PDB file of C-alpha atoms in Angstrom:
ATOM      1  CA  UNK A 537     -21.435  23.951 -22.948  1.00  0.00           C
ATOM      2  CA  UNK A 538     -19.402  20.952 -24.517  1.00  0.00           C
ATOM      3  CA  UNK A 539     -16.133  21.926 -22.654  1.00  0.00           C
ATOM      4  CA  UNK A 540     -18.051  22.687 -19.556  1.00  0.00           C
ATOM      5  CA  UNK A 541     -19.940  19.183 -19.495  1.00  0.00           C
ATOM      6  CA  UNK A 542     -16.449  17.719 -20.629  1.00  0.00           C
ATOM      7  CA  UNK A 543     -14.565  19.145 -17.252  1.00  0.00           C
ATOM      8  CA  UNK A 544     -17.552  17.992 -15.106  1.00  0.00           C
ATOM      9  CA  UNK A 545     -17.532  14.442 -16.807  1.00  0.00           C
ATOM     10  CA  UNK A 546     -13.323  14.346 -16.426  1.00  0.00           C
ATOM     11  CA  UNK A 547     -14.070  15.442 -12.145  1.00  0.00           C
ATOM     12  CA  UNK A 548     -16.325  12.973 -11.834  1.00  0.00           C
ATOM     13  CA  UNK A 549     -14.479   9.884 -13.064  1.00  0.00           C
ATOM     14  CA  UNK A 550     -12.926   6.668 -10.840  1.00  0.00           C
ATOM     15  CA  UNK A 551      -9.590   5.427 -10.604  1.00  0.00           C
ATOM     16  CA  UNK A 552      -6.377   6.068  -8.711  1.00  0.00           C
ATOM     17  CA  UNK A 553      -5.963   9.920  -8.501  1.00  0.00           C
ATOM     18  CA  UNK A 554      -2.947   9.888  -6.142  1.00  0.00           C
ATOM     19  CA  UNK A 555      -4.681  12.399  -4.013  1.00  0.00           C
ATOM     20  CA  UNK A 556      -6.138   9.863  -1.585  1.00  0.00           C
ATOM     21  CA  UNK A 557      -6.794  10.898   2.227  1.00  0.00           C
ATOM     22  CA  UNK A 558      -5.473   8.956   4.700  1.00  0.00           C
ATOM     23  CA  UNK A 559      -6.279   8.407   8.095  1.00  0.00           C
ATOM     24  CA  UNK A 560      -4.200   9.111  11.372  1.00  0.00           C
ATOM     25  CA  UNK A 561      -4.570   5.378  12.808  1.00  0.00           C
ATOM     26  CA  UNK A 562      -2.736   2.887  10.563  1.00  0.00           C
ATOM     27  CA  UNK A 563      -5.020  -0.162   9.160  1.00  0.00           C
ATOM     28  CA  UNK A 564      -2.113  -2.613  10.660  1.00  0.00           C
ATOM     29  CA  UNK A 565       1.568  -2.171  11.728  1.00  0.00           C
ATOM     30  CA  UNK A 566       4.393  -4.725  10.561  1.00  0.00           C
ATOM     31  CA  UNK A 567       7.739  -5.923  11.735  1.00  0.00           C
ATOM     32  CA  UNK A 568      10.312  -6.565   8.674  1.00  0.00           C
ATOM     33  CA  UNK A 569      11.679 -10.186   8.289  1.00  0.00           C
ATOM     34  CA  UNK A 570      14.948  -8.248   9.903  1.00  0.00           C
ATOM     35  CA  UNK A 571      13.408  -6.737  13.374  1.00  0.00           C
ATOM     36  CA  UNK A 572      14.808  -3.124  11.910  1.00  0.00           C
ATOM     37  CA  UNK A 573      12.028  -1.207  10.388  1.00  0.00           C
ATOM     38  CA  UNK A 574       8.468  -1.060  11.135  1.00  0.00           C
ATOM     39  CA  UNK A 575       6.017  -0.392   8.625  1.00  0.00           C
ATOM     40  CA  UNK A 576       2.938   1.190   9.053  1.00  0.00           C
ATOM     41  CA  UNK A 577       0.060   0.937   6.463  1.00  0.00           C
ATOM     42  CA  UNK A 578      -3.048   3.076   5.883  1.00  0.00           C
ATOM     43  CA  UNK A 579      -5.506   3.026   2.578  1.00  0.00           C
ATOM     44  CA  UNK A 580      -8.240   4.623   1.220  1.00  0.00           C
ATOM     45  CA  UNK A 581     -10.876   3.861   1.708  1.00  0.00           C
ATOM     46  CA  UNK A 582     -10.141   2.090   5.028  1.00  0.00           C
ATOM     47  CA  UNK A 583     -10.647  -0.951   6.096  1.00  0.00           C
ATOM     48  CA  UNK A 584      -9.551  -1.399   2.133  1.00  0.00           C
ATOM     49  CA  UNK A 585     -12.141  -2.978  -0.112  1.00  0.00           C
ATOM     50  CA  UNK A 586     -12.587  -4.332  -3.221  1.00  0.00           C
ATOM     51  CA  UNK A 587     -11.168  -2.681  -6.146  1.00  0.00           C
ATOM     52  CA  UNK A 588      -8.549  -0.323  -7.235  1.00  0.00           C
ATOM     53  CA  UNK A 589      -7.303   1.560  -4.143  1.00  0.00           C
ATOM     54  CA  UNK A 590      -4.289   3.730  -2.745  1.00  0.00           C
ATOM     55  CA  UNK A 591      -2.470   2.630   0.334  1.00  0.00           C
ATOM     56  CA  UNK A 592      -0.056   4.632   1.954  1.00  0.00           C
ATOM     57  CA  UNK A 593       3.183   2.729   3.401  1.00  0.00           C
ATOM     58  CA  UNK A 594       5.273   4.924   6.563  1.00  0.00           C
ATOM     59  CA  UNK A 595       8.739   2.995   7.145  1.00  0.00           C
ATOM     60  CA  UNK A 596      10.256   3.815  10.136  1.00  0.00           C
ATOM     61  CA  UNK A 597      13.570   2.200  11.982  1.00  0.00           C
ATOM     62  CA  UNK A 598      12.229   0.470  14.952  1.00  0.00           C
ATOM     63  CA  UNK A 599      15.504   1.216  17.376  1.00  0.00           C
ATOM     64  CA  UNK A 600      14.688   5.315  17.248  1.00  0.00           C
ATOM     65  CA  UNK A 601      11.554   5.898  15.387  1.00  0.00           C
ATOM     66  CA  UNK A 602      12.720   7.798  12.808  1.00  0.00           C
ATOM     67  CA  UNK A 603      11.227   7.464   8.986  1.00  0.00           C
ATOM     68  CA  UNK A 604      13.633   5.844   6.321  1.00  0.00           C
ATOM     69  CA  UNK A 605      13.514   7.692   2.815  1.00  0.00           C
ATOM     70  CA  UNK A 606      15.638   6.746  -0.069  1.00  0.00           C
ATOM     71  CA  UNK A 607      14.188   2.933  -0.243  1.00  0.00           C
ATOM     72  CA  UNK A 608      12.940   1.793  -3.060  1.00  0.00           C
ATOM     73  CA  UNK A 609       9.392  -1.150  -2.923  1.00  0.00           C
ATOM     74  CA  UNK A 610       8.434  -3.418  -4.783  1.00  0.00           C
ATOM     75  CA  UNK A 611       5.061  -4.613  -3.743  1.00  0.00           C
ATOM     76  CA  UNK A 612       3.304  -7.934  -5.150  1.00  0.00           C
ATOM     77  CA  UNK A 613      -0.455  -7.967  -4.006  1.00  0.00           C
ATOM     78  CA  UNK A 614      -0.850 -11.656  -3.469  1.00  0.00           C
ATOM     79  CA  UNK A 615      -3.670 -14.286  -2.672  1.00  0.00           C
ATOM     80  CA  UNK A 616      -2.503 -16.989  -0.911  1.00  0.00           C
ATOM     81  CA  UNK A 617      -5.451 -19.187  -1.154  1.00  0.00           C
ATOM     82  CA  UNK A 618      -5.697 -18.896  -4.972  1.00  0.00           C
ATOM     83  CA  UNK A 619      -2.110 -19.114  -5.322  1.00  0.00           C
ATOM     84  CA  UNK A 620      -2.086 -15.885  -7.526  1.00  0.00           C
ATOM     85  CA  UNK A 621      -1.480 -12.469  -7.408  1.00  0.00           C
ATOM     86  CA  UNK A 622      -2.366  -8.839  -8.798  1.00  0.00           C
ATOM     87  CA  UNK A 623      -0.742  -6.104 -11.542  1.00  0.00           C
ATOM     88  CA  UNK A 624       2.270  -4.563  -9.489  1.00  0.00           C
ATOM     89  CA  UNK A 625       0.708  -1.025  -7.936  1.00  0.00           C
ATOM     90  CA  UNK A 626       2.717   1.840  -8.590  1.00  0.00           C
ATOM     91  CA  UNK A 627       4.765   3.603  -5.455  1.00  0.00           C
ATOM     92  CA  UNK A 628       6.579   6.850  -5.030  1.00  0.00           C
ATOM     93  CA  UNK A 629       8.336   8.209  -2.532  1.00  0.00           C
ATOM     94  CA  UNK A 630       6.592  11.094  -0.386  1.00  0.00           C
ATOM     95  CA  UNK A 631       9.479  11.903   1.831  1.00  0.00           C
ATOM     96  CA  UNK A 632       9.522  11.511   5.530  1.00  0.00           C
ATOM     97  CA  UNK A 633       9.314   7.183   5.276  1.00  0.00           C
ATOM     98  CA  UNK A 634       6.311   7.901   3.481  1.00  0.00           C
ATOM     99  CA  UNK A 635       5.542   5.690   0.152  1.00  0.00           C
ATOM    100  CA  UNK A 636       2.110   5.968  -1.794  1.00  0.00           C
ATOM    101  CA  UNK A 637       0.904   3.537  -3.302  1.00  0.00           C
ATOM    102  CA  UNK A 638      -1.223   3.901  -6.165  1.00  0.00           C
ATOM    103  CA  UNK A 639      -3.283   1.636  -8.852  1.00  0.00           C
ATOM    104  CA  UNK A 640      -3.425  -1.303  -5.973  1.00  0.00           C
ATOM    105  CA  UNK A 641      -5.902  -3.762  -7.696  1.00  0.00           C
ATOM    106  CA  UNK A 642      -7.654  -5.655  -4.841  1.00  0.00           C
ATOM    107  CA  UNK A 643     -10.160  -7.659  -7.947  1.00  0.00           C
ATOM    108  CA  UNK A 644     -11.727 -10.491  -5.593  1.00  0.00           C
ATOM    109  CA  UNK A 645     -12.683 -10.852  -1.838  1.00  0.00           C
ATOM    110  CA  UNK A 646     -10.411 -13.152   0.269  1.00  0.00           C
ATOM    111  CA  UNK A 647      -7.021 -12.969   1.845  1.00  0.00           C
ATOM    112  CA  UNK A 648      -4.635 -10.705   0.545  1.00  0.00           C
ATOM    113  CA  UNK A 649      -0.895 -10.009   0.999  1.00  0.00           C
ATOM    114  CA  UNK A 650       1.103  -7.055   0.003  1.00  0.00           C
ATOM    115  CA  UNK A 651       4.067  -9.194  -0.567  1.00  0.00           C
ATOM    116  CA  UNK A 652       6.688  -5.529   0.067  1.00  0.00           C
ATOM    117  CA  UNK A 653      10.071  -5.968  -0.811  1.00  0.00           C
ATOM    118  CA  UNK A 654      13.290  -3.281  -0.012  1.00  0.00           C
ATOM    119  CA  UNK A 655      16.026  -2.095  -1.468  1.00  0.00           C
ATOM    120  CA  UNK A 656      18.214   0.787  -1.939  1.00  0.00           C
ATOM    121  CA  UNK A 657      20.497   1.854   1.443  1.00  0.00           C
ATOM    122  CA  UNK A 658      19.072  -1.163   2.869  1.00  0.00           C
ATOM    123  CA  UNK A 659      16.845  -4.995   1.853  1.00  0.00           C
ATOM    124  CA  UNK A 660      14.704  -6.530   3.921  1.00  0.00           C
ATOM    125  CA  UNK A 661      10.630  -7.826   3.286  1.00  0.00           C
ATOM    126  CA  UNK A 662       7.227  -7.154   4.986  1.00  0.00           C
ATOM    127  CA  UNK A 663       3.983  -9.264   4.272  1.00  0.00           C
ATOM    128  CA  UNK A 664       1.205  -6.979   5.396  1.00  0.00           C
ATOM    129  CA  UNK A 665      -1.933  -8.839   4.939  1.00  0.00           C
ATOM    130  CA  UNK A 666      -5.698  -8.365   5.536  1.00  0.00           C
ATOM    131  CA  UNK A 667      -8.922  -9.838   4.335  1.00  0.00           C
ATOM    132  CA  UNK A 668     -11.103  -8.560   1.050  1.00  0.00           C
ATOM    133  CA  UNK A 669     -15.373  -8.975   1.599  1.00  0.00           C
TER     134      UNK A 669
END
């Protein structure tokens, strides 16, 4: 009974699992600072909302269409308005321009920025940004 109750407690607990679900419409699509890559973003839950979520970022070259792999991001959540930011989330590659992003810590409502920068084969920086209720 202990183990059983143990597994049902462990399935039933919050937080980041990596397995989010993500929809086929993108929350919001961004240009780079460059004009080359176009970066679509979708999270779970969507709209986001406060609290820890996942996001997923698809990267895709904006002359052809076709999904960059191989970049490495470094996103900074950021609030403009409080001049402050959040704990680096965590992002992997998924293959096919695809990055998740995991542990994103959206703490407070207001205006939020995923400050994204990249590197590897090629730099450049995207500000998606929406608004927290």
């Amino acid at each position: 009974v202990a183990i059983a109750l143990a597994i049902a407690c462990g399935a039933c607990s919050s937080g980041s699992t990596g397995q989010a679900s993500f929809p086929a419409d993108p929350f919001s699509t961004s240009t780079t600072d460059s004009g080359g890559l176009r970066v679509e973003l979708r999270t779970s839950p969507q709209p986001p909302a406060r609290g820890t979520i996942e996001a997923q970022l698809v990267v895709t070259r904006v002359a052809d269409e076709s999904p960059v792999d191989g970049l490495t991001l470094a996103i900074q959540p950021w609030m403009p308005a409080m001049n402050h930011g959040a704990i680096a989330p965590t992002v992997v590659a998924q293959g096919d321009g695809k990055y998740l992003v995991t542990e994103l810590d959206l703490f407070m409502p207001g205006h939020w920025q995923l400050r994204t920068a990249f590197s590897g084969p090629m730099t450049d920086h995207v500000t998606p940004a929406f608004d927290i209720q």
